[in-house]
Amino acid sequence: LDTAVNTPSADTERPERRSRRKQARPGELLAAALDLFVEKGFAATRAEEVAQRAGVSKGTLFLYFPTKEDLFKAVVRENIAGKVNEGFDELYKFTGPTAELLPFMMHLWWERFGSTKASGITKLMMSEATNFPELTEFYYNEVIEPNHRLIQGMIQRGIDSGEFREVDMHYAIYAISAPLIHLVTWKHSMGCCVGYKQQIDPERYITVQAEMVVQGLLRRTTV
Amino acid sequence: LDTAVNTPSADTERPERRSRRKQARPGELLAAALDLFVEKGFAATRAEEVAQRAGVSKGTLFLYFPTKEDLFKAVVRENIAGKVNEGFDELYKFTGPTAELLPFMMHLWWERFGSTKASGITKLMMSEATNFPELTEFYYNEVIEPNHRLIQGMIQRGIDSGEFREVDMHYAIYAISAPLIHLVTWKHSMGCCVGYKQQIDPERYITVQAEMVVQGLLRRTTV
Amino acid sequence: LDTAVNTPSADTERPERRSRRKQARPGELLAAALDLFVEKGFAATRAEEVAQRAGVSKGTLFLYFPTKEDLFKAVVRENIAGKVNEGFDELYKFTGPTAELLPFMMHLWWERFGSTKASGITKLMMSEATNFPELTEFYYNEVIEPNHRLIQGMIQRGIDSGEFREVDMHYAIYAISAPLIHLVTWKHSMGCCVGYKQQIDPERYITVQAEMVVQGLLRRTTV
Amino acid sequence: LDTAVNTPSADTERPERRSRRKQARPGELLAAALDLFVEKGFAATRAEEVAQRAGVSKGTLFLYFPTKEDLFKAVVRENIAGKVNEGFDELYKFTGPTAELLPFMMHLWWERFGSTKASGITKLMMSEATNFPELTEFYYNEVIEPNHRLIQGMIQRGIDSGEFREVDMHYAIYAISAPLIHLVTWKHSMGCCVGYKQQIDPERYITVQAEMVVQGLLRRTTV
DNA sequence: AATGAATGAGTATTCATTCAT
DNA sequence: AATGAATGAATACTCATTCAT
């Protein structure tokens, strides 16, 4: 459902106890690894702990993922599948004004991604990017770039409809993405350590940022 | 200020070489540590390497910083002290409209902090926050909170002068901070791994974000 | 009894070699540790050396004993358990006069403990007592106190039978224990370094001490 | 008085402030070292701490004692000077019955040595004997052997006077020495770690042991 | 496929000892 | 003679990875 862990190989055999379980192994390991990597970071996560949480032995873990780095890569690759497409669907489906589209999409993003465990990999990638350059490139191509196109689509929609003014599109995108990324990054770093008073309320945060960016983009009616 | 980071500076002078060095040691070590921590992260940085880069032996490092964690803390403390005050100074000194103050301050921040090596600790803290809760709290109190107050001061100035509309101040702050933090975080993560085409031009980035946020805050003249 | 120290025993049998070894591991490690601790003391014994002598790698040692201190504790526990009970058995079994019981028991003690490698831990505990207060307390409760009760039982037997005079029991005990402890302590310290001429012949030593203490305890027939 | 720390070189210069102090250095270091070695053992005592306690720098310590081992040897050698001679003096001076001499001498020993800090080296030597073989030999010749001769003199006196029976002299000696050595050894090991209830009262302990040994040596009047 | 016992390279930290001043 | 900054060998302990069963 949320972060549906799919076994790489298609599930062809009937739902028979033994083999289902067998097939489920890598998925369980990836789920456990996601949890722990998000929770403690790459370096601080011990392989044994991952195996334990997945209910298998250490040996089994290395049976599926020959290296801790491979495990990490798999975790990231696994958890970034096609979220963007959902976004494009919503964009195309939306009929109201773009000034309403933006808040709607941003809140939706929170609901479907930001608030889920999967958002932890956003922070993970920030932290480990330089240690996994080719993974980072993959992440850029598969996640960042598509999302930028989605955001660009949203903004362009406003410009095309005459709602928004012309902007330096390449950089205007960040007015939407930066606050969102900052939100989940905060949530998985500072947010864990500061007191109740310093917490950010995501809904309110997004509401304000969305309002700001809409105001920032809107064509000045008179002037 | 106190433990000002001194560059090793070629040893051309003969007299009191030993004692000169002694004074410089902590600074040299902190500089080396900053480099390496930023470059490879906390866990991946070996104590010996820090010592080597500072031109001393492993033992000497532990003479000044009894623990790798202590070294990390010192690096963080060293590279953030007083930065905010500079910001307040500029704020109080500024005489033009707030719509110009914001871009000015954001660019200044880049010039004096974002573009320097020290900005690497912003990303470092994000990455290591959960591993050093006590340090994170320190960082929040000494860096984040003061910066928030500075930003709040800037926005309030605009509201007081009638330029800006009333906003949910606590969250409006992030409209300014999030893009900036995102910029340095990017610079020290993704930025290192993606191609030339995907690079962000900081000046242009800040210009656009500043314009967006100013537009977002400005009181609508007619309506 | 529980973790009986098994000698490595030449591996002639082929089947289940791995699992056989697994069972023997802790015992082999404890035996090696006993050897080395007795030989060189706690501080001077390197963990790796213990592993080597047991024929395993460093890692394996820490697999079974998470800490060098834990290893030390295990060695102490291993080599003292139940020794006292043997003494009580002999005491209850003995039917002759107490004047003969004492020499018998003292010689038996030498035969079963003093002359064995295990007596080295008596000296070890003396040397390391202040460094391991918690272990020292354990040793007092599990070894010293029970032995004192055993000796007290022996003396009391003589008093009850009318052979021995009334004595300050609490301190009379040491008339028996002190010479014995001194013997093994000597054996593992001075004894290793002084020439042949200065050596103590344990049997003769015990014979004389036993005679002395018996004479010291006997009720004066006429007076 | 008790452990008078004498500078090796005879004090020829007048008691002038500066040089007195200079001359006192090694003595202060030895005193500090004695304290610490007794308190924590050889391995656990850090050179720096010795220097600190003596009020000098680490460098100075190594100026006088090129090696920690040398320091240890010096501490032992320093603190075992001619105590035995005092014992012989008392023996020759004593006029009463040997049955009274023994308790007298044993209590005196406690008063002048056992109860002082210097008794710590007795335990030290036990602990470190095997690590310092040639020191051990020295200790045997300078301390143990003379003390044995002293004790032998005491026993012989009783035999010669007809009070004591003939004994295996070489081993009878231990009937006196073992309890005393055991007392100081206990005091500096177990004694530090066990509760109030398990403490040994030295006076009472010696009284009982002395009585025992006297009884053990006395010629049976009738029989 | 699964286990978990075994490995050993790797790393922070300590501390006796040196030596420029 | 005295200092104390600097050294680096030494060592307990960790943890990814292997492999016999």
Coordinates of C-alpha atoms in Angstrom, one line a residue, chain C residues 130, chain D residues 1-6 25-47 49-54 61 65 68-81 83 112-125 128 135 139 187-188:
Chain C
T130 CA 41.2 -3.1 43.7
Chain D
L1 CA 60.5 8.9 60.2
D2 CA 58.2 6.4 58.6
T3 CA 59.3 6.1 55.1
A4 CA 62.0 8.8 55.1
V5 CA 62.7 9.4 51.4
N6 CA 66.4 9.9 51.1
R25 CA 62.8 16.2 43.6
P26 CA 63.6 12.5 43.3
G27 CA 62.3 12.0 46.8
E28 CA 59.0 13.7 46.1
L29 CA 58.6 11.7 42.9
L30 CA 59.3 8.5 44.8
A31 CA 56.8 9.4 47.5
A32 CA 54.1 10.2 44.9
A33 CA 54.9 7.0 43.0
L34 CA 54.7 4.9 46.1
D35 CA 51.2 6.4 46.8
L36 CA 50.0 5.7 43.4
F37 CA 51.5 2.3 42.8
V38 CA 50.1 1.1 46.1
E39 CA 46.8 2.6 45.3
K40 CA 46.3 1.4 41.7
G41 CA 49.1 -1.0 40.9
F42 CA 51.9 -0.7 38.4
A43 CA 50.0 -0.9 35.1
A44 CA 47.1 1.4 36.2
T45 CA 49.4 4.2 37.4
R46 CA 50.1 6.8 34.8
A47 CA 53.4 8.5 34.7
E49 CA 49.8 11.4 37.4
V50 CA 52.9 10.7 39.4
A51 CA 54.5 13.8 38.1
Q52 CA 51.4 15.8 38.9
R53 CA 51.2 14.6 42.4
A54 CA 54.8 15.4 42.9
L61 CA 59.9 12.6 36.0
F65 CA 63.8 8.0 36.1
K68 CA 58.4 3.7 34.4
E69 CA 60.0 0.4 35.3
D70 CA 63.0 2.2 36.7
L71 CA 60.7 4.3 38.8
F72 CA 59.0 1.2 40.1
K73 CA 62.3 -0.3 41.0
A74 CA 63.5 2.8 42.7
V75 CA 60.2 3.0 44.7
V76 CA 60.7 -0.5 46.0
R77 CA 64.4 -0.2 46.7
E78 CA 63.8 3.1 48.5
N79 CA 61.2 1.8 50.8
I80 CA 62.7 -1.3 52.1
A81 CA 65.8 0.1 53.7
K83 CA 63.7 -2.0 58.7
R112 CA 56.2 0.2 62.5
F113 CA 55.5 -1.3 59.2
G114 CA 52.3 -3.1 58.6
S115 CA 50.1 -0.1 59.4
T116 CA 52.2 2.3 57.3
K117 CA 52.0 3.1 53.7
A118 CA 55.2 1.2 53.1
S119 CA 53.4 -2.1 53.6
G120 CA 51.8 -1.5 50.3
I121 CA 55.0 -2.5 48.6
T122 CA 54.7 -6.0 50.1
K123 CA 51.6 -6.4 48.1
L124 CA 53.1 -4.7 45.1
M125 CA 56.0 -7.1 45.0
E128 CA 54.6 -7.6 40.1
L135 CA 64.0 -6.7 41.4
Y139 CA 63.8 -7.9 47.3
K187 CA 44.6 -4.9 53.6
H188 CA 45.8 -3.7 50.2

